[in-house]
Coordinates of C-alpha atoms (C1' of nucleotides) in Angstrom, one line a residue:
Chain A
X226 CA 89.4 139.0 79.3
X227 CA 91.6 139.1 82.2
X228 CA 94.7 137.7 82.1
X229 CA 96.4 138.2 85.1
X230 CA 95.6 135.8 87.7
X231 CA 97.0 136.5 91.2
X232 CA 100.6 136.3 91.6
X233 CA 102.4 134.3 94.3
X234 CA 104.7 137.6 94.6
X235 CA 101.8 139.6 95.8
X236 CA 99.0 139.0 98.6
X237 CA 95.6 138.8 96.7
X238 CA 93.5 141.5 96.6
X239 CA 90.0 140.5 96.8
X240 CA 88.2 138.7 99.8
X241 CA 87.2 135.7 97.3
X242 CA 90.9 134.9 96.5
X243 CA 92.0 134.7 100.3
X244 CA 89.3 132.8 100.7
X245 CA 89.5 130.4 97.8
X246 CA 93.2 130.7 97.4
X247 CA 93.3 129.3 101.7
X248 CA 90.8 126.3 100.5
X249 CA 93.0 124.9 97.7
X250 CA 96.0 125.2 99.6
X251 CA 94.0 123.2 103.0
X252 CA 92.6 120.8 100.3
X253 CA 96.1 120.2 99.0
X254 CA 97.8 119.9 102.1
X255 CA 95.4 116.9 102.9
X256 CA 95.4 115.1 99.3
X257 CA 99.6 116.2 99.2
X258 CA 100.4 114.5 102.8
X259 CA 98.3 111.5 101.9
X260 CA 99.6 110.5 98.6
X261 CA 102.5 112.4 97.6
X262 CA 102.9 114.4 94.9
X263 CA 102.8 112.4 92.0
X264 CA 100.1 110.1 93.5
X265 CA 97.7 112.8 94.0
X266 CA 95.2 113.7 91.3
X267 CA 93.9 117.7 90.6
X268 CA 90.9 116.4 90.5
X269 CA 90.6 115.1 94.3
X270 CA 92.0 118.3 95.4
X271 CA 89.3 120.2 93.6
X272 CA 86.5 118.2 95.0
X273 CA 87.9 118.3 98.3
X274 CA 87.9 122.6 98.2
X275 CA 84.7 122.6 96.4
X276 CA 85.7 124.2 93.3
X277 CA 86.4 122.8 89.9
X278 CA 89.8 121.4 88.7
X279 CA 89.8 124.6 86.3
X280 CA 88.9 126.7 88.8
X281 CA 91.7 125.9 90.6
X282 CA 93.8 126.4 87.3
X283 CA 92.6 129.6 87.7
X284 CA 94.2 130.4 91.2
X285 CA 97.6 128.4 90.2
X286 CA 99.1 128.3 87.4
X287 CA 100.0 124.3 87.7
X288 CA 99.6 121.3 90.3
X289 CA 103.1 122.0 90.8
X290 CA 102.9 125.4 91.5
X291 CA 100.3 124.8 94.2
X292 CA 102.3 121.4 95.8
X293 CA 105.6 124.4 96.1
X294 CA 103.8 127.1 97.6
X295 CA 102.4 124.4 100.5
X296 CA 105.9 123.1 100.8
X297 CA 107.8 127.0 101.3
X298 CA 105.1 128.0 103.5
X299 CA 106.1 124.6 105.1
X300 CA 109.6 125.5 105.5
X301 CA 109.2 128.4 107.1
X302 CA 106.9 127.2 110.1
X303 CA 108.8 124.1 110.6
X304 CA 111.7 125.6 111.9
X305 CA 110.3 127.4 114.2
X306 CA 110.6 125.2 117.0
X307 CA 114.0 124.9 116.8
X308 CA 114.8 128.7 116.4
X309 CA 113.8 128.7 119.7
X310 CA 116.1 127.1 121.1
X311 CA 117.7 129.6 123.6
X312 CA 121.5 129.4 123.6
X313 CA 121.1 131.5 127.1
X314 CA 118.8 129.4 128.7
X315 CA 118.7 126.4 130.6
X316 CA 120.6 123.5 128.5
X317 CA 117.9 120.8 129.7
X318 CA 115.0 122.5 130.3
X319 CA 115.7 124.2 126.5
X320 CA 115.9 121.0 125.2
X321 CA 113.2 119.4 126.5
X322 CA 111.3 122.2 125.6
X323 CA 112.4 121.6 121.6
X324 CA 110.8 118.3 122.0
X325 CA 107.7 119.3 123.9
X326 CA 107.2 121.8 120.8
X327 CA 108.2 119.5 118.2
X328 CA 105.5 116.6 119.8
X329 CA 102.9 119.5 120.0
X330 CA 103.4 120.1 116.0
X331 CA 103.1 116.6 115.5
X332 CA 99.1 116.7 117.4
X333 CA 98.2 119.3 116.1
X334 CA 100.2 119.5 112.6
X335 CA 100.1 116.0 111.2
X336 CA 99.5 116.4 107.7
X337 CA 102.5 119.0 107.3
X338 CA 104.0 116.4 109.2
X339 CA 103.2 114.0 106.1
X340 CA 103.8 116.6 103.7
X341 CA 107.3 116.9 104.4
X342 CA 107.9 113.5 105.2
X343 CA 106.3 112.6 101.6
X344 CA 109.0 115.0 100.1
X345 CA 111.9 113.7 101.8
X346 CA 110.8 110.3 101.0
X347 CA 110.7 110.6 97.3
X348 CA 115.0 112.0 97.6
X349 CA 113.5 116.2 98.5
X350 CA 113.3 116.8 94.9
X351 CA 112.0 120.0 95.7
X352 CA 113.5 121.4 98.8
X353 CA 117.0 120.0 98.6
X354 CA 118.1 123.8 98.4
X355 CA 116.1 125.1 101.5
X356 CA 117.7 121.8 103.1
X357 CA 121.3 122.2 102.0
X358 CA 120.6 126.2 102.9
X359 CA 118.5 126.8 105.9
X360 CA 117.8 124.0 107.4
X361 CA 121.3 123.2 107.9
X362 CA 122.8 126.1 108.8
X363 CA 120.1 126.6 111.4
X364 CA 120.5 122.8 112.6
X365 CA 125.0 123.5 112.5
X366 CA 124.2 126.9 114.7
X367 CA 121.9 124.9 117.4
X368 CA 124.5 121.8 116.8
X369 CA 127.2 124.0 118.5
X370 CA 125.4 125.6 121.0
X371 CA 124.5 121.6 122.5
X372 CA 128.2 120.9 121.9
X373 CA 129.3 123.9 124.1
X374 CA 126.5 122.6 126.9
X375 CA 128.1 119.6 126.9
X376 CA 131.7 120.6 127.0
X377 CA 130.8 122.7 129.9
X378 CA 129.1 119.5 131.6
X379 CA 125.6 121.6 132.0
X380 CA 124.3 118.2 129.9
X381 CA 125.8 115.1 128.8
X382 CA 127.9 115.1 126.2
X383 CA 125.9 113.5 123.0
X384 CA 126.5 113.9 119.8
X385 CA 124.6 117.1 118.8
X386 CA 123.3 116.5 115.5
X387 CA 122.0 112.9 116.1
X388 CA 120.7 114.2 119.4
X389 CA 118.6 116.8 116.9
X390 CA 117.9 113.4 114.6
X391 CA 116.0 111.6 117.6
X392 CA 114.0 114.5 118.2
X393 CA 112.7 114.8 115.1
X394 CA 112.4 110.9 114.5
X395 CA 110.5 110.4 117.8
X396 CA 108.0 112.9 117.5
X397 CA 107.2 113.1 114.2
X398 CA 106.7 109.4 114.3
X399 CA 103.9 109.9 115.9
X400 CA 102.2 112.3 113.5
X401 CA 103.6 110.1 109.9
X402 CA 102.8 106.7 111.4
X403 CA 100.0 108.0 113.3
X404 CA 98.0 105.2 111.4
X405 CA 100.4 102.3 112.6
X406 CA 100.4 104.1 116.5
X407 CA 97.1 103.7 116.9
X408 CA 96.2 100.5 115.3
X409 CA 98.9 99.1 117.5
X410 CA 97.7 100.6 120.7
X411 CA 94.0 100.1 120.2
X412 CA 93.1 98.4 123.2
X413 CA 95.6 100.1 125.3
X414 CA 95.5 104.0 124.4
X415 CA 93.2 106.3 122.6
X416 CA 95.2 109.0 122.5
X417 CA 98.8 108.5 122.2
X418 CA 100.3 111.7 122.6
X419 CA 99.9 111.8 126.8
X420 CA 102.0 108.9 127.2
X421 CA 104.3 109.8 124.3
X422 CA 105.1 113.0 126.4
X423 CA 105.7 111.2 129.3
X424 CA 108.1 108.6 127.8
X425 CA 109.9 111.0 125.7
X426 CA 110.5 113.7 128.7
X427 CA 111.5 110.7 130.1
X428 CA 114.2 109.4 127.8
X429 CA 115.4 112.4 127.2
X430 CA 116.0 113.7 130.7
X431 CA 118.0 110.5 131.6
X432 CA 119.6 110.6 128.1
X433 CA 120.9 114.8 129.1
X434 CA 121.2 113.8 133.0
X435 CA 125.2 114.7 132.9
X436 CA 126.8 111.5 134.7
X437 CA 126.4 110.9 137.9
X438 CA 125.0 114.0 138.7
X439 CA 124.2 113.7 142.6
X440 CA 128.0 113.2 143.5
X441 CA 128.6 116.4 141.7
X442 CA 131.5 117.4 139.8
Chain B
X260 CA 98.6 80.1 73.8
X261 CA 99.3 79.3 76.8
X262 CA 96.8 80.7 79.4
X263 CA 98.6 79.5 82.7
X264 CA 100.9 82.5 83.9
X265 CA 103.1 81.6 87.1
X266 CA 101.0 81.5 90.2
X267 CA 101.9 83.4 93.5
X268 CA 100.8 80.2 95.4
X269 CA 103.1 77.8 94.0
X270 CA 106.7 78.9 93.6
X271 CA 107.9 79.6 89.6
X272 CA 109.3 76.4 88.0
X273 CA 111.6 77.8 85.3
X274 CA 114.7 79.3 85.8
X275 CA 113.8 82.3 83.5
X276 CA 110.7 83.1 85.7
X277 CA 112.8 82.7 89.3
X278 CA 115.0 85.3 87.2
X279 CA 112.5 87.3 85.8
X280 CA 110.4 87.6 88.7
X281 CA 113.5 88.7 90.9
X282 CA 114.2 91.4 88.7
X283 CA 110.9 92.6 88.6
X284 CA 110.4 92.4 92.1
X285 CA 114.2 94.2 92.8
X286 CA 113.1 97.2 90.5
X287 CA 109.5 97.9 91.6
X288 CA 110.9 97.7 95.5
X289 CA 113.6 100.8 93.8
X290 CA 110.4 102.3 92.2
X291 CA 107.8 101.6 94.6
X292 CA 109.4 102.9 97.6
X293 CA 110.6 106.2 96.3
X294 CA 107.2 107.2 94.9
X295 CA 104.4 105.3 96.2
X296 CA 102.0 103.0 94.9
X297 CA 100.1 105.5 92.8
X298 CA 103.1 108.0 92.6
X299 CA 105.0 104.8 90.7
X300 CA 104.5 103.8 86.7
X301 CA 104.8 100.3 85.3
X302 CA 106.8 101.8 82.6
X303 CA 109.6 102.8 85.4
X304 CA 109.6 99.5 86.6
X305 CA 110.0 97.6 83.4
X306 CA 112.5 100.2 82.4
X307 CA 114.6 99.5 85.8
X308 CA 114.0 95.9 85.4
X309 CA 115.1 95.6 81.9
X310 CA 112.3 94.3 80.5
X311 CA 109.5 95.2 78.7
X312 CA 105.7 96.3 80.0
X313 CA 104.0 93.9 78.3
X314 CA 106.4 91.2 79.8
X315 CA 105.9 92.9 83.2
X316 CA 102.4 91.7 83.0
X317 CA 103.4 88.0 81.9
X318 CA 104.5 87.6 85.0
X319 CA 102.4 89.6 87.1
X320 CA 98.8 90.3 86.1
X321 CA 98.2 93.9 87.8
X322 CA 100.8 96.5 89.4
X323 CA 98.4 95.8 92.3
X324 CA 100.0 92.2 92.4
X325 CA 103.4 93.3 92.5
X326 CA 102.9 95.9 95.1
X327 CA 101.1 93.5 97.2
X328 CA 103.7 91.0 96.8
X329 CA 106.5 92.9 98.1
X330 CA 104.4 94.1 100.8
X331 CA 103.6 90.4 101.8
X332 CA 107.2 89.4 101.6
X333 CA 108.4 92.5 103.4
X334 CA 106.4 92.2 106.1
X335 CA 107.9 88.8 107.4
X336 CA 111.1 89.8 107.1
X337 CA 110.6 92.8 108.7
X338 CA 109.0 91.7 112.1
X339 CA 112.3 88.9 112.3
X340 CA 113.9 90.9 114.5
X341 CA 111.2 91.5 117.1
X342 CA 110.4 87.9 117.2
X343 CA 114.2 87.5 117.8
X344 CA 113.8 89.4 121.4
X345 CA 114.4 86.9 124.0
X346 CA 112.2 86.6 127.4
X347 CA 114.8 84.6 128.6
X348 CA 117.7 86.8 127.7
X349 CA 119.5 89.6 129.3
X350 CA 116.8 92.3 129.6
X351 CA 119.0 95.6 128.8
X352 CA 121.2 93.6 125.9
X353 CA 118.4 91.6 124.7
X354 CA 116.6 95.1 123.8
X355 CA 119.6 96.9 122.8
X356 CA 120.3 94.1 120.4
X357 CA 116.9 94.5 119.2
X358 CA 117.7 98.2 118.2
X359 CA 120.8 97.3 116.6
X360 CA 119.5 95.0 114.6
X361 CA 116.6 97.5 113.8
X362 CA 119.4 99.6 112.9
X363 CA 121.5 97.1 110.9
X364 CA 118.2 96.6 108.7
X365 CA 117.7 99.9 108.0
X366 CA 121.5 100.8 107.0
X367 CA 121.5 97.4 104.6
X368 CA 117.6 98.0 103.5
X369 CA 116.6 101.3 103.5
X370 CA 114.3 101.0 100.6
X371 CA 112.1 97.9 102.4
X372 CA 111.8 100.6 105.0
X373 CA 111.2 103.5 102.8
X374 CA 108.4 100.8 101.3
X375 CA 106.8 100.4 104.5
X376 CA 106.9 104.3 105.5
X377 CA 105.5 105.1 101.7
X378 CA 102.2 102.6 102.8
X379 CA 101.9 103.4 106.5
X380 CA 102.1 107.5 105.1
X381 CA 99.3 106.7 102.8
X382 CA 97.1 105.0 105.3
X383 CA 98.4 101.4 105.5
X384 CA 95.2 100.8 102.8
X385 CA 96.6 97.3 101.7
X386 CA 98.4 96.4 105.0
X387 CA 96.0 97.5 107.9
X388 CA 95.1 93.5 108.8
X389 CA 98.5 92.6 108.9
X390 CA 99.2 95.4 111.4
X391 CA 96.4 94.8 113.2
X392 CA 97.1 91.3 113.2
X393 CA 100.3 89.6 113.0
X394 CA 102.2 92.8 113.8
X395 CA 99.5 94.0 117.0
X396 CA 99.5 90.5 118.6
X397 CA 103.4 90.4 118.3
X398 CA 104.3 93.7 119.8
X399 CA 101.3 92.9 122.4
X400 CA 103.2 89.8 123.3
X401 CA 106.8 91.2 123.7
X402 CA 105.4 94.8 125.5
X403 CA 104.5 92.6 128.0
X404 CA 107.5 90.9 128.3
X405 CA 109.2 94.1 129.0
X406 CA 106.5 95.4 130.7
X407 CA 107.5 92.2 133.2
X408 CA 111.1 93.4 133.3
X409 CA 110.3 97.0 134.1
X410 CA 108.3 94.9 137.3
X411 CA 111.0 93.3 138.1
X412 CA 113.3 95.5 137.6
X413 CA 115.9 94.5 135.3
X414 CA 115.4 97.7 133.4
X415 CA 113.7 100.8 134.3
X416 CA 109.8 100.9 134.3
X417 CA 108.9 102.7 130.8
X418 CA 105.7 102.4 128.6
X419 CA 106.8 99.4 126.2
X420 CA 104.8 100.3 123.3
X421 CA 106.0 103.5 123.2
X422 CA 109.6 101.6 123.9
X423 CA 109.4 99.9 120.8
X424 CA 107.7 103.0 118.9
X425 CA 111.0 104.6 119.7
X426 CA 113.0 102.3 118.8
X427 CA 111.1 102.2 115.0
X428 CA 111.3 105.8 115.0
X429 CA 115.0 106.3 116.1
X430 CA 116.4 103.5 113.6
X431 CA 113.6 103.8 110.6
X432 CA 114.7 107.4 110.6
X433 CA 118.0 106.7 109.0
X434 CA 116.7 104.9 106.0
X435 CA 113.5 106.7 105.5
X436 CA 115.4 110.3 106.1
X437 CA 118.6 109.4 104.5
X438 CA 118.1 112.0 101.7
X439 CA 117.7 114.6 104.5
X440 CA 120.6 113.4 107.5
X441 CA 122.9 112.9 104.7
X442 CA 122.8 116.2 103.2
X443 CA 122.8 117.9 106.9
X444 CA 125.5 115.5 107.9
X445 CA 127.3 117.1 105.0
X446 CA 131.1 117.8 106.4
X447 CA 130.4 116.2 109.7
X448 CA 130.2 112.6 108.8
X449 CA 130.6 110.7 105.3
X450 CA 128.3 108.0 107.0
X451 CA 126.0 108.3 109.5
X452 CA 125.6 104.6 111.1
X453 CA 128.5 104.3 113.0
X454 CA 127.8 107.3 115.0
X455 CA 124.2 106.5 115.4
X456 CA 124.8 103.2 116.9
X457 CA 126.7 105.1 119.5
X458 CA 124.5 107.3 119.7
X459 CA 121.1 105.2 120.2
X460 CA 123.3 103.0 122.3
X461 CA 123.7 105.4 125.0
X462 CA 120.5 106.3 125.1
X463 CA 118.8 103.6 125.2
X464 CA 121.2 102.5 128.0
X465 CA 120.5 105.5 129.8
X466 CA 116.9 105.1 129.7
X467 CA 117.0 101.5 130.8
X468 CA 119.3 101.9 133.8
X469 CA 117.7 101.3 136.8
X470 CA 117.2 103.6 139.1
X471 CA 120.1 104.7 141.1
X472 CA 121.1 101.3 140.6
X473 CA 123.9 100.6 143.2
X474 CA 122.2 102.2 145.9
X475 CA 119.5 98.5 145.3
X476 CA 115.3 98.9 145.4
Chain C
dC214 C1' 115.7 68.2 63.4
dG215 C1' 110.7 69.2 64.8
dT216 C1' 107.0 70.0 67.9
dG217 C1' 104.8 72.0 71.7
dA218 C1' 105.2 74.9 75.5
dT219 C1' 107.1 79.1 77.2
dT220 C1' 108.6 83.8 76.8
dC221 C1' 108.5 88.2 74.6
dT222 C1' 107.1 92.1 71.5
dG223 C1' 104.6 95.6 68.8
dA224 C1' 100.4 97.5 68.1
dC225 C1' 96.7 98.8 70.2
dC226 C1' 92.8 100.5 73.6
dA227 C1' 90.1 102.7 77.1
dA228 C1' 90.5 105.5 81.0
dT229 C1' 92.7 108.9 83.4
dT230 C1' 95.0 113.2 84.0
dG231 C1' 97.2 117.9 83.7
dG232 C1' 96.0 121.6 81.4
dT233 C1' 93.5 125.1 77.9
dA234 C1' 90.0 128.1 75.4
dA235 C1' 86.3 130.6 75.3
dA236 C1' 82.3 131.9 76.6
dA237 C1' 78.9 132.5 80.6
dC238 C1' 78.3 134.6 84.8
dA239 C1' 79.0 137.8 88.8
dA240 C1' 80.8 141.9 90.8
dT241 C1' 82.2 146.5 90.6
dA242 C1' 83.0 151.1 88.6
dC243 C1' 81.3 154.9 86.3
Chain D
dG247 C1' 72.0 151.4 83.1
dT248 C1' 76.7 149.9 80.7
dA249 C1' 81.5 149.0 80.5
dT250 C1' 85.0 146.7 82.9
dT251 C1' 87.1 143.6 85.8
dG252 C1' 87.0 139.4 88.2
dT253 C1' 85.3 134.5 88.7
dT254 C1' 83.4 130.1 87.2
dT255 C1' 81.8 126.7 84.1
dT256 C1' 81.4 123.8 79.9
dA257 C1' 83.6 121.6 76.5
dC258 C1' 87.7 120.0 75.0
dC259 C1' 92.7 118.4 74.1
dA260 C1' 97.1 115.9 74.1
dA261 C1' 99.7 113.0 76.8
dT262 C1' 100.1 109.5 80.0
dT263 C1' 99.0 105.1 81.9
dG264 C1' 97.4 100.4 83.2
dG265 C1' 96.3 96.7 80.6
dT266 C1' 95.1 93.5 76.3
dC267 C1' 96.1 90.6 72.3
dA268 C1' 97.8 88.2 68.4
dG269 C1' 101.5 86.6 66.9
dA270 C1' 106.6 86.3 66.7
dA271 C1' 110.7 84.5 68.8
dT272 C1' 112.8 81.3 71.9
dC273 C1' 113.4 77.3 74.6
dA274 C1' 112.9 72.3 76.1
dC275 C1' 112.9 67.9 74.8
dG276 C1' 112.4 63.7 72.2

DNA sequence: CGTGATTCTGACCAATTGGTAAAACAATAC
DNA sequence: GTATTGTTTTACCAATTGGTCAGAATCACG
């Protein structure tokens, strides 16, 4: 009678908890990002990782518990992109480069995508800390730094934050509507991410084009 | 016992049901689009609608039916303001006034857009033919319209569908990510619209400007 | 008022769902 | 081997949830 189950604290010990511990959380992330938290059932999340609902009761102590741990290790990832953003290097190229990375996430990360989108949908219930905390100091640091490239005519000036709004409203669109995109441009596209890096490199460059750049000023 | 509850297809004849059935209707949009179709309870909506659950399904005879009847309804609305684009009009302010209007809908209702996101998130299951249909052949017809402009061009040549995805992302943003640009906005800006029309104003402008325009093609 | 249609409620039901208990099974240690 | 630890299953529970039904309350109307 064992009654200590692993703990999030800890990295489980034995090979069969990695392993089992990595298919609930994949299986979550694709029931989670689908239907939300309170739409999805234990039960499709233990078919869809092949073990059974108390099985996975075993490895988490709750649904809950197992919906959080997918939505910190979320966090932590999804800034990345934008803790890139190089305060020493070029102001339009470094920006265009946010984007790029942000539209690669979005291919090849669409159900964290989802995930987060689900959360923020339903009021962030459950991250309004790590927004309130993190997320916005991060997006007040990088704020400045575009403000200062601005100032110093490097870019146009824009409104920082909202500038950092379209970024994330243009790519990510294309990972939680992905269903709409493609339905829509059936006919025309099969993939839409080519042409959604070409328009958006596009927008933005004339967007950060500081004005009327060939006279010079 | 009166086996004839009020019929979607012909409009309700009392003034109790026109009542009734707004309320309804008014709380499961609140419930709905903050937790999903399967994420919501009919208890939460007869709570919020002041009535009881048994009465709920007098005048409805599924949660399925009230779902789907604020989807139907919200779709119509919601493409008004593509239909409203103008081939006739001024290219650059006929599409700018499309994404203020975009915008204006999403400021005055952000849960019909939240509703939408919630169902196109979860796979579009119960609106797929309306996108396919109504909502394909309308954006069809009116990214060829700019598509015609960009030819001509009154604006600069861009991808239209991925012109009007942008302009859905940019503006459905603000109502579906209130929760999360409010709380960042947080000792910036009380409200976020007025800056955001600026915002999306100069940069849809920018993208649309022709070419080095006062040097002529 | 009284009569019939409409609206509403309390009690109930079957299915679902998150979660538990305990024992069976597997792996490892000694 | 056998004891111990770790993993999985079977059987189950209590709460929730969508939905039903018979009758009570209310309304419309002559």
């Amino acid at each position: 009678m064992n009654d200590t189950p692993p703990k999030d604290t800890a990295p489980p010990r034995t090979r069969i908890q990695q392993k089992n511990r990595k298919a609930i959380l994949e299986a979550a992330l694709e029931v989670f990002s689908q239907y939300g938290f309170r739409g999805s059932r234990l039960d499709q999340i233990a078919q869809a990782s092949g073990l059974s609902k108390p099985n996975l009761l075993y490895y988490f102590p709750s649904k809950e518990a197992i919906h959080s741990e997918l939505l910190t290790c979320l966090m932590d990832t999804w800034l990345d992109p934008l803790r890139a953003l190089d305060p020493g290097g070029d102001p339009r190229e470094e920006i265009l480069a946010y984007m790029r990375r942000k539209l690669e996430m979005s291919r090849d990360y669409p159900r964290e995508s989802r995930l987060f989108a689900n959360e923020i949908l339903q009021g962030a219930p459950r991250i309004r800390e790590a927004i309130t905390g993190e997320l916005k100091a991060l997006v007040d640091e990088k704020a400045e730094v575009i403000r200062r490239w601005g100032e110093e005519g490097a870019i146009a000036p824009v409104n920082p934050h909202h500038l950092i709004f379209s970024i994330w409203a243009l790519t990510q669109h294309y990972a939680d509507f992905e269903v709409q995109v493609r339905l829509i441009l059936e006919g025309h596209e099969e993939d839409p991410y080519p042409e959604a890096e070409r328009y958006l490199e596009a927008l933005f460059s004339r967007l950060l084009a500081p004005e009327s750049a060939p006279a010079g000023a």
